mmCIF file of C-alpha atoms in Angstrom:
data_model
loop_
_atom_site.group_PDB
_atom_site.id
_atom_site.type_symbol
_atom_site.label_atom_id
_atom_site.label_comp_id
_atom_site.label_asym_id
_atom_site.label_seq_id
_atom_site.Cartn_x
_atom_site.Cartn_y
_atom_site.Cartn_z
ATOM 1 C CA UNK A 8 -63.166 -161.636 82.112
ATOM 2 C CA UNK A 9 -64.041 -160.340 85.586
ATOM 3 C CA UNK A 10 -67.396 -159.119 86.910
ATOM 4 C CA UNK A 11 -67.783 -157.094 90.122
ATOM 5 C CA UNK A 12 -70.489 -155.126 91.935
ATOM 6 C CA UNK A 13 -69.935 -151.422 92.603
ATOM 7 C CA UNK A 14 -72.186 -149.149 94.679
ATOM 8 C CA UNK A 15 -71.941 -145.466 93.710
ATOM 9 C CA UNK A 16 -72.445 -143.243 96.737
ATOM 10 C CA UNK A 17 -71.671 -139.996 94.893
ATOM 11 C CA UNK A 18 -75.252 -139.509 93.730
ATOM 12 C CA UNK A 19 -78.568 -140.534 95.296
ATOM 13 C CA UNK A 20 -81.950 -141.026 93.711
ATOM 14 C CA UNK A 21 -85.148 -139.395 94.996
ATOM 15 C CA UNK A 22 -85.421 -142.098 97.677
ATOM 16 C CA UNK A 23 -81.891 -141.359 98.919
ATOM 17 C CA UNK A 24 -80.668 -144.669 97.495
ATOM 18 C CA UNK A 25 -77.353 -145.371 95.775
ATOM 19 C CA UNK A 26 -77.101 -146.857 92.273
ATOM 20 C CA UNK A 27 -75.777 -150.404 92.101
ATOM 21 C CA UNK A 28 -73.488 -150.934 89.092
ATOM 22 C CA UNK A 29 -72.022 -154.090 87.591
ATOM 23 C CA UNK A 30 -68.387 -153.560 86.591
ATOM 24 C CA UNK A 31 -67.069 -155.660 83.684
ATOM 25 C CA UNK A 32 -63.367 -156.029 82.891
ATOM 26 C CA UNK A 33 -62.799 -157.734 79.552
ATOM 27 C CA UNK A 34 -59.680 -157.840 77.324
ATOM 28 C CA UNK A 35 -58.004 -154.923 79.067
ATOM 29 C CA UNK A 36 -61.084 -152.687 78.979
ATOM 30 C CA UNK A 37 -63.410 -151.863 81.878
ATOM 31 C CA UNK A 38 -66.930 -150.465 81.696
ATOM 32 C CA UNK A 39 -69.784 -149.913 84.154
ATOM 33 C CA UNK A 40 -73.410 -150.923 83.675
ATOM 34 C CA UNK A 41 -76.470 -149.926 85.660
ATOM 35 C CA UNK A 42 -77.981 -153.027 87.224
ATOM 36 C CA UNK A 43 -81.399 -151.428 87.680
ATOM 37 C CA UNK A 44 -81.079 -151.975 91.470
ATOM 38 C CA UNK A 45 -80.533 -149.454 94.262
ATOM 39 C CA UNK A 46 -79.254 -149.710 97.799
ATOM 40 C CA UNK A 47 -79.827 -147.600 100.915
ATOM 41 C CA UNK A 48 -76.503 -148.797 102.315
ATOM 42 C CA UNK A 49 -72.981 -148.849 100.912
ATOM 43 C CA UNK A 50 -71.584 -152.369 100.573
ATOM 44 C CA UNK A 51 -68.854 -154.394 98.889
ATOM 45 C CA UNK A 52 -68.965 -157.920 97.490
ATOM 46 C CA UNK A 53 -71.809 -159.506 95.552
ATOM 47 C CA UNK A 54 -74.637 -159.376 98.117
ATOM 48 C CA UNK A 55 -76.747 -156.691 99.754
ATOM 49 C CA UNK A 56 -76.204 -156.442 103.549
ATOM 50 C CA UNK A 57 -78.826 -158.075 105.765
ATOM 51 C CA UNK A 58 -79.773 -154.646 107.098
ATOM 52 C CA UNK A 59 -80.871 -153.568 103.601
ATOM 53 C CA UNK A 60 -84.679 -153.491 103.216
ATOM 54 C CA UNK A 61 -85.841 -156.441 101.110
ATOM 55 C CA UNK A 62 -82.267 -157.779 101.109
ATOM 56 C CA UNK A 63 -83.255 -161.357 100.247
ATOM 57 C CA UNK A 64 -85.289 -160.359 97.174
ATOM 58 C CA UNK A 65 -82.630 -157.908 96.018
ATOM 59 C CA UNK A 66 -79.905 -160.539 96.388
ATOM 60 C CA UNK A 67 -81.911 -162.947 94.242
ATOM 61 C CA UNK A 68 -82.323 -160.244 91.583
ATOM 62 C CA UNK A 69 -78.645 -159.232 91.735
ATOM 63 C CA UNK A 70 -77.495 -162.855 91.537
ATOM 64 C CA UNK A 71 -79.654 -163.408 88.460
ATOM 65 C CA UNK A 72 -78.235 -160.298 86.747
ATOM 66 C CA UNK A 73 -74.642 -161.289 87.543
ATOM 67 C CA UNK A 74 -75.277 -164.745 86.115
ATOM 68 C CA UNK A 75 -76.757 -163.292 82.917
ATOM 69 C CA UNK A 76 -73.775 -160.969 82.473
ATOM 70 C CA UNK A 77 -71.199 -163.698 83.066
ATOM 71 C CA UNK A 78 -72.993 -166.147 80.778
ATOM 72 C CA UNK A 79 -73.280 -163.603 77.947
ATOM 73 C CA UNK A 80 -69.607 -162.612 78.295
ATOM 74 C CA UNK A 81 -68.604 -166.268 78.160
ATOM 75 C CA UNK A 82 -70.588 -166.899 74.986
ATOM 76 C CA UNK A 83 -69.387 -163.703 73.295
ATOM 77 C CA UNK A 84 -65.780 -163.474 74.407
ATOM 78 C CA UNK A 85 -64.626 -162.128 71.009
ATOM 79 C CA UNK A 86 -67.169 -159.299 70.862
ATOM 80 C CA UNK A 87 -65.667 -155.773 70.874
ATOM 81 C CA UNK A 88 -66.070 -153.894 74.188
ATOM 82 C CA UNK A 89 -68.492 -151.240 72.883
ATOM 83 C CA UNK A 90 -70.779 -153.883 71.381
ATOM 84 C CA UNK A 91 -70.559 -156.008 74.536
ATOM 85 C CA UNK A 92 -71.527 -153.039 76.664
ATOM 86 C CA UNK A 93 -74.518 -152.249 74.456
ATOM 87 C CA UNK A 94 -75.791 -155.825 74.535
ATOM 88 C CA UNK A 95 -75.394 -156.159 78.303
ATOM 89 C CA UNK A 96 -77.208 -152.858 78.863
ATOM 90 C CA UNK A 97 -80.234 -154.274 77.060
ATOM 91 C CA UNK A 98 -80.082 -157.443 79.134
ATOM 92 C CA UNK A 99 -79.848 -155.571 82.435
ATOM 93 C CA UNK A 100 -82.155 -152.607 82.031
ATOM 94 C CA UNK A 101 -83.477 -152.435 78.486
ATOM 95 C CA UNK A 102 -81.808 -149.016 78.183
ATOM 96 C CA UNK A 103 -79.338 -149.218 75.319
ATOM 97 C CA UNK A 104 -76.488 -146.712 75.693
ATOM 98 C CA UNK A 105 -75.358 -144.668 72.723
ATOM 99 C CA UNK A 106 -72.747 -146.538 70.728
ATOM 100 C CA UNK A 107 -70.343 -144.830 68.372
ATOM 101 C CA UNK A 108 -71.719 -145.011 64.852
ATOM 102 C CA UNK A 109 -69.803 -147.519 62.752
ATOM 103 C CA UNK A 110 -68.811 -146.316 59.290
ATOM 104 C CA UNK A 111 -69.805 -148.506 56.379
ATOM 105 C CA UNK A 112 -66.279 -148.483 54.941
ATOM 106 C CA UNK A 113 -64.822 -149.543 58.286
ATOM 107 C CA UNK A 114 -67.292 -152.411 58.590
ATOM 108 C CA UNK A 115 -66.555 -153.555 55.035
ATOM 109 C CA UNK A 116 -62.866 -153.748 55.902
ATOM 110 C CA UNK A 117 -63.576 -155.495 59.218
ATOM 111 C CA UNK A 118 -65.763 -158.126 57.581
ATOM 112 C CA UNK A 119 -63.468 -158.433 54.576
ATOM 113 C CA UNK A 120 -60.499 -159.203 56.842
ATOM 114 C CA UNK A 121 -62.294 -162.362 57.999
ATOM 115 C CA UNK A 122 -62.309 -163.849 54.492
ATOM 116 C CA UNK A 123 -59.872 -166.660 53.794
ATOM 117 C CA UNK A 124 -58.991 -165.915 50.184
ATOM 118 C CA UNK A 125 -56.623 -163.092 49.381
ATOM 119 C CA UNK A 126 -58.590 -162.246 46.246
ATOM 120 C CA UNK A 127 -61.816 -161.958 48.247
ATOM 121 C CA UNK A 128 -60.174 -159.697 50.832
ATOM 122 C CA UNK A 129 -58.971 -157.526 47.969
ATOM 123 C CA UNK A 130 -62.538 -157.165 46.627
ATOM 124 C CA UNK A 131 -63.746 -155.926 50.025
ATOM 125 C CA UNK A 132 -60.874 -153.453 50.259
ATOM 126 C CA UNK A 133 -61.791 -152.106 46.807
ATOM 127 C CA UNK A 134 -65.444 -151.817 47.872
ATOM 128 C CA UNK A 135 -64.438 -149.911 51.017
ATOM 129 C CA UNK A 136 -62.409 -147.455 48.940
ATOM 130 C CA UNK A 137 -65.305 -146.911 46.574
ATOM 131 C CA UNK A 138 -67.613 -146.162 49.520
ATOM 132 C CA UNK A 139 -65.065 -143.654 50.826
ATOM 133 C CA UNK A 140 -64.831 -142.167 47.346
ATOM 134 C CA UNK A 141 -68.482 -141.172 47.396
ATOM 135 C CA UNK A 142 -69.251 -140.799 51.144
ATOM 136 C CA UNK A 143 -66.474 -141.536 53.643
ATOM 137 C CA UNK A 144 -68.740 -140.689 56.603
ATOM 138 C CA UNK A 145 -71.531 -143.097 55.601
ATOM 139 C CA UNK A 146 -72.658 -145.208 58.563
ATOM 140 C CA UNK A 147 -74.572 -148.455 58.828
ATOM 141 C CA UNK A 148 -77.605 -146.555 60.052
ATOM 142 C CA UNK A 149 -77.348 -143.820 57.438
ATOM 143 C CA UNK A 150 -77.315 -145.991 54.315
ATOM 144 C CA UNK A 151 -80.715 -146.533 52.703
ATOM 145 C CA UNK A 152 -81.944 -147.582 49.271
ATOM 146 C CA UNK A 153 -81.597 -144.010 47.974
ATOM 147 C CA UNK A 154 -77.949 -143.954 49.084
ATOM 148 C CA UNK A 155 -77.360 -147.217 47.205
ATOM 149 C CA UNK A 156 -78.932 -145.763 44.059
ATOM 150 C CA UNK A 157 -76.633 -142.723 44.305
ATOM 151 C CA UNK A 158 -73.702 -145.101 44.684
ATOM 152 C CA UNK A 159 -74.837 -147.005 41.585
ATOM 153 C CA UNK A 160 -75.326 -143.837 39.527
ATOM 154 C CA UNK A 161 -71.919 -142.478 40.539
ATOM 155 C CA UNK A 162 -69.907 -145.562 39.612
ATOM 156 C CA UNK A 163 -71.848 -146.852 36.610
ATOM 157 C CA UNK A 164 -70.017 -144.215 34.554
ATOM 158 C CA UNK A 165 -66.650 -145.908 35.112
ATOM 159 C CA UNK A 166 -67.553 -149.546 35.879
ATOM 160 C CA UNK A 167 -69.244 -152.393 34.047
ATOM 161 C CA UNK A 168 -72.617 -153.587 35.292
ATOM 162 C CA UNK A 169 -71.113 -156.788 36.683
ATOM 163 C CA UNK A 170 -68.132 -154.958 38.167
ATOM 164 C CA UNK A 171 -70.520 -152.659 40.036
ATOM 165 C CA UNK A 172 -72.556 -155.710 41.029
ATOM 166 C CA UNK A 173 -69.511 -157.264 42.737
ATOM 167 C CA UNK A 174 -68.932 -154.076 44.720
ATOM 168 C CA UNK A 175 -72.581 -153.885 45.811
ATOM 169 C CA UNK A 176 -72.603 -157.556 46.800
ATOM 170 C CA UNK A 177 -69.656 -156.838 49.106
ATOM 171 C CA UNK A 178 -71.728 -154.070 50.717
ATOM 172 C CA UNK A 179 -74.747 -156.380 51.018
ATOM 173 C CA UNK A 180 -72.669 -159.164 52.592
ATOM 174 C CA UNK A 181 -71.322 -156.610 55.087
ATOM 175 C CA UNK A 182 -74.870 -155.628 56.075
ATOM 176 C CA UNK A 183 -75.816 -159.305 56.487
ATOM 177 C CA UNK A 184 -72.822 -159.715 58.804
ATOM 178 C CA UNK A 185 -73.603 -156.505 60.711
ATOM 179 C CA UNK A 186 -77.247 -157.430 61.271
ATOM 180 C CA UNK A 187 -76.247 -160.886 62.484
ATOM 181 C CA UNK A 188 -73.818 -159.321 64.958
ATOM 182 C CA UNK A 189 -76.485 -156.826 66.037
ATOM 183 C CA UNK A 190 -74.381 -153.869 64.950
ATOM 184 C CA UNK A 191 -77.463 -152.500 63.208
ATOM 185 C CA UNK A 192 -81.072 -153.313 62.454
ATOM 186 C CA UNK A 193 -80.952 -151.322 59.245
ATOM 187 C CA UNK A 194 -81.011 -153.417 56.060
ATOM 188 C CA UNK A 195 -81.382 -151.259 52.905
ATOM 189 C CA UNK A 196 -81.317 -154.247 50.549
ATOM 190 C CA UNK A 197 -84.929 -155.028 51.436
ATOM 191 C CA UNK A 198 -85.828 -152.233 49.001
ATOM 192 C CA UNK A 199 -82.871 -152.285 46.623
ATOM 193 C CA UNK A 200 -82.000 -154.932 44.045
ATOM 194 C CA UNK A 201 -78.519 -155.370 42.605
ATOM 195 C CA UNK A 202 -78.436 -155.311 38.814
ATOM 196 C CA UNK A 203 -76.374 -157.733 36.759
ATOM 197 C CA UNK A 204 -76.048 -158.762 33.140
ATOM 198 C CA UNK A 205 -75.365 -162.070 31.504
ATOM 199 C CA UNK A 206 -71.633 -162.614 31.172
ATOM 200 C CA UNK A 207 -70.407 -162.776 27.597
ATOM 201 C CA UNK A 208 -69.137 -166.198 26.610
ATOM 202 C CA UNK A 209 -65.445 -166.572 27.393
ATOM 203 C CA UNK A 210 -64.383 -169.838 25.804
ATOM 204 C CA UNK A 211 -62.064 -170.919 23.005
ATOM 205 C CA UNK A 212 -63.425 -173.256 20.372
ATOM 206 C CA UNK A 213 -61.434 -176.490 19.969
ATOM 207 C CA UNK A 214 -59.740 -175.045 16.884
ATOM 208 C CA UNK A 215 -58.904 -171.797 18.652
ATOM 209 C CA UNK A 216 -57.491 -173.784 21.575
ATOM 210 C CA UNK A 217 -55.301 -175.741 19.153
ATOM 211 C CA UNK A 218 -54.132 -172.495 17.543
ATOM 212 C CA UNK A 219 -53.049 -171.210 20.939
ATOM 213 C CA UNK A 220 -51.555 -174.531 22.088
ATOM 214 C CA UNK A 221 -49.476 -174.970 18.926
ATOM 215 C CA UNK A 222 -48.518 -171.344 18.309
ATOM 216 C CA UNK A 223 -44.811 -170.526 18.099
ATOM 217 C CA UNK A 224 -44.815 -168.178 21.080
ATOM 218 C CA UNK A 225 -41.934 -165.985 22.189
ATOM 219 C CA UNK A 226 -39.733 -167.492 24.901
ATOM 220 C CA UNK A 227 -41.135 -165.246 27.639
ATOM 221 C CA UNK A 228 -44.703 -166.241 26.719
ATOM 222 C CA UNK A 229 -44.169 -170.001 26.668
ATOM 223 C CA UNK A 230 -44.711 -170.599 30.382
ATOM 224 C CA UNK A 231 -47.913 -168.555 30.408
ATOM 225 C CA UNK A 232 -49.293 -170.445 27.401
ATOM 226 C CA UNK A 233 -48.338 -173.812 28.924
ATOM 227 C CA UNK A 234 -50.028 -172.933 32.226
ATOM 228 C CA UNK A 235 -53.218 -172.069 30.360
ATOM 229 C CA UNK A 236 -53.120 -175.384 28.486
ATOM 230 C CA UNK A 237 -52.461 -177.216 31.774
ATOM 231 C CA UNK A 238 -55.517 -175.587 33.327
ATOM 232 C CA UNK A 239 -57.664 -176.902 30.470
ATOM 233 C CA UNK A 240 -56.137 -180.377 30.818
ATOM 234 C CA UNK A 241 -57.045 -180.337 34.524
ATOM 235 C CA UNK A 242 -60.776 -179.789 33.943
ATOM 236 C CA UNK A 243 -60.550 -175.994 33.950
ATOM 237 C CA UNK A 244 -58.906 -175.859 37.369
ATOM 238 C CA UNK A 245 -58.968 -172.497 39.153
ATOM 239 C CA UNK A 246 -55.668 -170.598 38.889
ATOM 240 C CA UNK A 247 -55.337 -170.091 42.642
ATOM 241 C CA UNK A 248 -55.905 -173.781 43.308
ATOM 242 C CA UNK A 249 -53.322 -174.800 40.701
ATOM 243 C CA UNK A 250 -50.582 -172.367 41.627
ATOM 244 C CA UNK A 251 -50.809 -173.019 45.389
ATOM 245 C CA UNK A 252 -50.946 -176.813 45.082
ATOM 246 C CA UNK A 253 -48.030 -178.380 47.016
ATOM 247 C CA UNK A 254 -47.876 -181.496 44.851
ATOM 248 C CA UNK A 255 -49.681 -184.536 43.482
ATOM 249 C CA UNK A 256 -51.163 -187.420 45.471
ATOM 250 C CA UNK A 257 -50.654 -190.788 43.775
ATOM 251 C CA UNK A 258 -50.682 -189.132 40.364
ATOM 252 C CA UNK A 259 -53.856 -187.182 41.112
ATOM 253 C CA UNK A 260 -54.714 -183.588 41.935
ATOM 254 C CA UNK A 261 -56.220 -183.859 45.410
ATOM 255 C CA UNK A 262 -56.947 -180.600 47.222
ATOM 256 C CA UNK A 263 -59.619 -178.443 48.801
ATOM 257 C CA UNK A 264 -60.835 -175.611 46.606
ATOM 258 C CA UNK A 265 -59.883 -172.167 47.880
ATOM 259 C CA UNK A 266 -63.300 -170.777 46.986
ATOM 260 C CA UNK A 267 -65.576 -173.416 48.514
ATOM 261 C CA UNK A 268 -63.329 -175.633 50.640
ATOM 262 C CA UNK A 269 -64.740 -178.704 48.866
ATOM 263 C CA UNK A 270 -62.525 -181.690 48.177
ATOM 264 C CA UNK A 271 -61.417 -181.951 44.558
ATOM 265 C CA UNK A 272 -59.846 -185.102 43.114
ATOM 266 C CA UNK A 273 -58.970 -185.743 39.452
ATOM 267 C CA UNK A 274 -56.449 -187.886 37.616
ATOM 268 C CA UNK A 275 -53.530 -186.154 35.892
ATOM 269 C CA UNK A 276 -53.578 -187.209 32.249
ATOM 270 C CA UNK A 277 -50.235 -187.761 30.402
ATOM 271 C CA UNK A 278 -50.534 -184.446 28.514
ATOM 272 C CA UNK A 279 -50.920 -182.584 31.800
ATOM 273 C CA UNK A 280 -48.148 -184.564 33.510
ATOM 274 C CA UNK A 281 -45.698 -183.602 30.750
ATOM 275 C CA UNK A 282 -46.297 -179.913 31.496
ATOM 276 C CA UNK A 283 -46.050 -180.419 35.278
ATOM 277 C CA UNK A 284 -42.728 -182.244 34.892
ATOM 278 C CA UNK A 285 -41.446 -179.422 32.690
ATOM 279 C CA UNK A 286 -42.136 -176.799 35.367
ATOM 280 C CA UNK A 287 -41.367 -178.508 38.676
ATOM 281 C CA UNK A 288 -41.246 -176.015 41.522
ATOM 282 C CA UNK A 289 -39.465 -175.823 44.855
ATOM 283 C CA UNK A 290 -42.082 -174.542 47.292
ATOM 284 C CA UNK A 291 -45.142 -175.519 45.271
ATOM 285 C CA UNK A 292 -45.783 -178.084 42.570
ATOM 286 C CA UNK A 293 -45.113 -175.554 39.790
ATOM 287 C CA UNK A 294 -42.025 -173.369 39.434
ATOM 288 C CA UNK A 295 -44.055 -170.327 38.423
ATOM 289 C CA UNK A 296 -44.512 -169.503 42.124
ATOM 290 C CA UNK A 297 -40.802 -169.734 43.039
ATOM 291 C CA UNK A 298 -40.284 -165.986 42.496
ATOM 292 C CA UNK A 299 -43.685 -164.649 43.590
ATOM 293 C CA UNK A 300 -45.033 -163.900 47.053
ATOM 294 C CA UNK A 301 -48.612 -164.693 46.075
ATOM 295 C CA UNK A 302 -50.378 -166.175 43.084
ATOM 296 C CA UNK A 303 -52.308 -162.970 42.321
ATOM 297 C CA UNK A 304 -49.106 -161.219 41.209
ATOM 298 C CA UNK A 305 -48.186 -164.097 38.924
ATOM 299 C CA UNK A 306 -51.745 -164.223 37.591
ATOM 300 C CA UNK A 307 -51.574 -160.567 36.545
ATOM 301 C CA UNK A 308 -48.368 -161.181 34.578
ATOM 302 C CA UNK A 309 -49.811 -164.357 33.064
ATOM 303 C CA UNK A 310 -52.986 -162.661 31.836
ATOM 304 C CA UNK A 311 -50.923 -159.857 30.317
ATOM 305 C CA UNK A 312 -48.691 -162.398 28.584
ATOM 306 C CA UNK A 313 -51.633 -164.394 27.211
ATOM 307 C CA UNK A 314 -53.133 -161.242 25.705
ATOM 308 C CA UNK A 315 -49.925 -160.628 23.705
ATOM 309 C CA UNK A 316 -49.622 -164.072 22.120
ATOM 310 C CA UNK A 317 -49.763 -163.643 18.360
ATOM 311 C CA UNK A 318 -47.801 -161.922 15.573
ATOM 312 C CA UNK A 319 -45.719 -158.944 16.662
ATOM 313 C CA UNK A 320 -43.539 -156.389 14.962
ATOM 314 C CA UNK A 321 -40.983 -153.777 15.916
ATOM 315 C CA UNK A 322 -42.073 -150.266 15.038
ATOM 316 C CA UNK A 323 -39.643 -147.367 14.800
ATOM 317 C CA UNK A 324 -40.456 -144.381 16.973
ATOM 318 C CA UNK A 325 -40.731 -141.018 15.156
ATOM 319 C CA UNK A 326 -37.548 -139.103 14.330
ATOM 320 C CA UNK A 327 -38.622 -136.339 16.689
ATOM 321 C CA UNK A 328 -38.975 -138.907 19.424
ATOM 322 C CA UNK A 329 -35.419 -140.077 18.735
ATOM 323 C CA UNK A 330 -34.033 -136.620 19.465
ATOM 324 C CA UNK A 331 -36.058 -135.961 22.614
ATOM 325 C CA UNK A 332 -34.701 -136.914 25.999
ATOM 326 C CA UNK A 333 -36.647 -137.895 29.111
ATOM 327 C CA UNK A 334 -35.093 -137.789 32.583
ATOM 328 C CA UNK A 335 -31.632 -137.542 31.071
ATOM 329 C CA UNK A 336 -32.070 -140.731 29.045
ATOM 330 C CA UNK A 337 -32.665 -140.985 25.352
ATOM 331 C CA UNK A 338 -36.102 -142.330 24.533
ATOM 332 C CA UNK A 339 -36.514 -145.762 22.972
ATOM 333 C CA UNK A 340 -36.213 -145.778 19.199
ATOM 334 C CA UNK A 341 -38.280 -148.936 18.779
ATOM 335 C CA UNK A 342 -41.423 -150.360 20.273
ATOM 336 C CA UNK A 343 -43.231 -153.690 19.840
ATOM 337 C CA UNK A 344 -46.720 -153.772 18.397
ATOM 338 C CA UNK A 345 -48.667 -156.946 19.235
ATOM 339 C CA UNK A 346 -51.452 -158.429 17.133
ATOM 340 C CA UNK A 347 -52.869 -160.959 19.612
ATOM 341 C CA UNK A 348 -54.766 -164.068 18.662
ATOM 342 C CA UNK A 349 -57.179 -163.493 21.545
ATOM 343 C CA UNK A 350 -56.873 -159.940 22.921
ATOM 344 C CA UNK A 351 -59.387 -160.478 25.765
ATOM 345 C CA UNK A 352 -58.234 -163.896 26.967
ATOM 346 C CA UNK A 353 -57.611 -164.544 30.680
ATOM 347 C CA UNK A 354 -56.941 -167.649 32.744
ATOM 348 C CA UNK A 355 -60.674 -167.930 33.407
ATOM 349 C CA UNK A 356 -61.179 -168.804 29.744
ATOM 350 C CA UNK A 357 -59.543 -172.178 30.466
ATOM 351 C CA UNK A 358 -62.453 -173.128 32.717
ATOM 352 C CA UNK A 359 -65.056 -172.118 30.130
ATOM 353 C CA UNK A 360 -63.094 -173.816 27.353
ATOM 354 C CA UNK A 361 -63.081 -177.181 29.130
ATOM 355 C CA UNK A 362 -66.780 -176.951 30.035
ATOM 356 C CA UNK A 363 -67.836 -175.881 26.539
ATOM 357 C CA UNK A 364 -65.831 -178.658 24.904
ATOM 358 C CA UNK A 365 -67.307 -181.205 27.321
ATOM 359 C CA UNK A 366 -70.797 -180.026 26.423
ATOM 360 C CA UNK A 367 -69.987 -180.437 22.702
ATOM 361 C CA UNK A 368 -69.190 -184.082 23.460
ATOM 362 C CA UNK A 369 -72.586 -184.569 25.161
ATOM 363 C CA UNK A 370 -70.987 -185.200 28.534
ATOM 364 C CA UNK A 371 -73.822 -184.978 31.115
ATOM 365 C CA UNK A 372 -74.302 -181.585 32.667
ATOM 366 C CA UNK A 373 -74.043 -183.067 36.165
ATOM 367 C CA UNK A 374 -70.645 -184.588 35.382
ATOM 368 C CA UNK A 375 -69.424 -181.255 34.013
ATOM 369 C CA UNK A 376 -70.634 -179.518 37.167
ATOM 370 C CA UNK A 377 -68.914 -182.098 39.354
ATOM 371 C CA UNK A 378 -65.651 -181.678 37.423
ATOM 372 C CA UNK A 379 -65.824 -177.902 37.878
ATOM 373 C CA UNK A 380 -66.660 -178.243 41.561
ATOM 374 C CA UNK A 381 -70.068 -176.548 41.321
ATOM 375 C CA UNK A 382 -71.854 -176.786 44.661
ATOM 376 C CA UNK A 383 -75.234 -177.675 43.125
ATOM 377 C CA UNK A 384 -73.662 -180.718 41.477
ATOM 378 C CA UNK A 385 -72.086 -182.012 44.688
ATOM 379 C CA UNK A 386 -74.104 -184.863 46.188
ATOM 380 C CA UNK A 387 -73.376 -186.885 49.293
ATOM 381 C CA UNK A 388 -71.926 -189.607 47.090
ATOM 382 C CA UNK A 389 -69.640 -187.413 45.016
ATOM 383 C CA UNK A 390 -66.424 -188.699 46.509
ATOM 384 C CA UNK A 391 -67.022 -192.381 45.811
ATOM 385 C CA UNK A 392 -64.755 -193.982 43.185
ATOM 386 C CA UNK A 393 -67.585 -194.274 40.645
ATOM 387 C CA UNK A 394 -68.034 -190.489 40.507
ATOM 388 C CA UNK A 395 -64.301 -189.889 40.260
ATOM 389 C CA UNK A 396 -64.086 -192.275 37.322
ATOM 390 C CA UNK A 397 -66.860 -190.344 35.597
ATOM 391 C CA UNK A 398 -64.868 -187.124 35.849
ATOM 392 C CA UNK A 399 -61.630 -188.784 34.742
ATOM 393 C CA UNK A 400 -63.361 -190.387 31.740
ATOM 394 C CA UNK A 401 -64.936 -187.050 30.788
ATOM 395 C CA UNK A 402 -61.578 -185.286 30.968
ATOM 396 C CA UNK A 403 -59.955 -187.953 28.809
ATOM 397 C CA UNK A 404 -62.661 -187.490 26.182
ATOM 398 C CA UNK A 405 -62.158 -183.719 26.161
ATOM 399 C CA UNK A 406 -58.370 -184.006 25.755
ATOM 400 C CA UNK A 407 -58.664 -186.675 23.039
ATOM 401 C CA UNK A 408 -61.081 -184.456 21.139
ATOM 402 C CA UNK A 409 -58.812 -181.412 21.439
ATOM 403 C CA UNK A 410 -55.903 -183.541 20.210
ATOM 404 C CA UNK A 411 -57.691 -184.060 16.894
ATOM 405 C CA UNK A 412 -57.201 -180.370 16.079
ATOM 406 C CA UNK A 413 -53.946 -178.825 14.891
ATOM 407 C CA UNK A 414 -52.899 -175.229 15.153
ATOM 408 C CA UNK A 415 -53.092 -173.086 12.033
ATOM 409 C CA UNK A 416 -55.999 -174.982 10.536
ATOM 410 C CA UNK A 417 -59.320 -173.332 9.802
#
């Protein structure tokens, strides 16, 4: 970053004085700012000439302005050039130059790109596309509570209440970020409230868990079922945390949660260790990631596989279908119809299943929250051995209780 003084002799004010500019060169971009000072004489350098009327006072004022500019640039070295120019203009003269209006979708993408988790970045990208789908030219200044209500009305036809809520929370978080960075003073969420509805319970009962655990799955489904069971045996561990774990530490799962960054530390019980040993991976602890670039792709396949666990049958396609051809190839004569045990199940059900079972066993709510990594359950003493033993003991109770059930029973 370089700061210079430039005196423009091309135009004079009513007192036949030249405008004194401060030139800023930052990250390959240069821009000029009015200092609010004028000079009757052309000069170079950072001081008015002695022959300039009131030179001493003007030099004090110019020195102060140069110091303010350099200090602000130093403290905001990552700020984009247009924003830096706008902020410095306020500091120097109070006259804020016109800055190109930032589109809401562009800001959502910019803020979303700063998020650590791939899944979170994906949510912001989806929100940006939805904004473009209704109003691609929407700017930070142009969005108000009425705009948000139009957005809600438009998408509530095709989205669930909670799905729409996630999208709107991405927009709200973007406005919080933009206001903090002084990209805008507009904040439409002062007058608009995001709607949500209570999430339907997504947990297997102990008997249902046993039915899934003991079911004679097809070969291609076995790994998906075993990963679900492993997640339950590890206190409802998050899928991303499990699939990106490099390995165990002294027989324990020790890692920082992707979502919160908090340290997580639980013992691996024998039932869980048996599954881990069965699926040892190369790059990560589990082999399921050996052929996938990211865990989200594997997760999609896993959820699809879980939803198809149950009785299935081959169904013959109609005779007319047998005779038709598509793209030069004869159509399939058979298809598989699935009758799933749990047609809506996803990996997230493992988390709810462990927590619900723990509650059935009267395990304290605080211990359950600590096992799940809930922030409101984390105290300053959470990482002492006593607390870890509480979680390990709770997990052992849950697994022992689940072991008393057998698949196929009512």
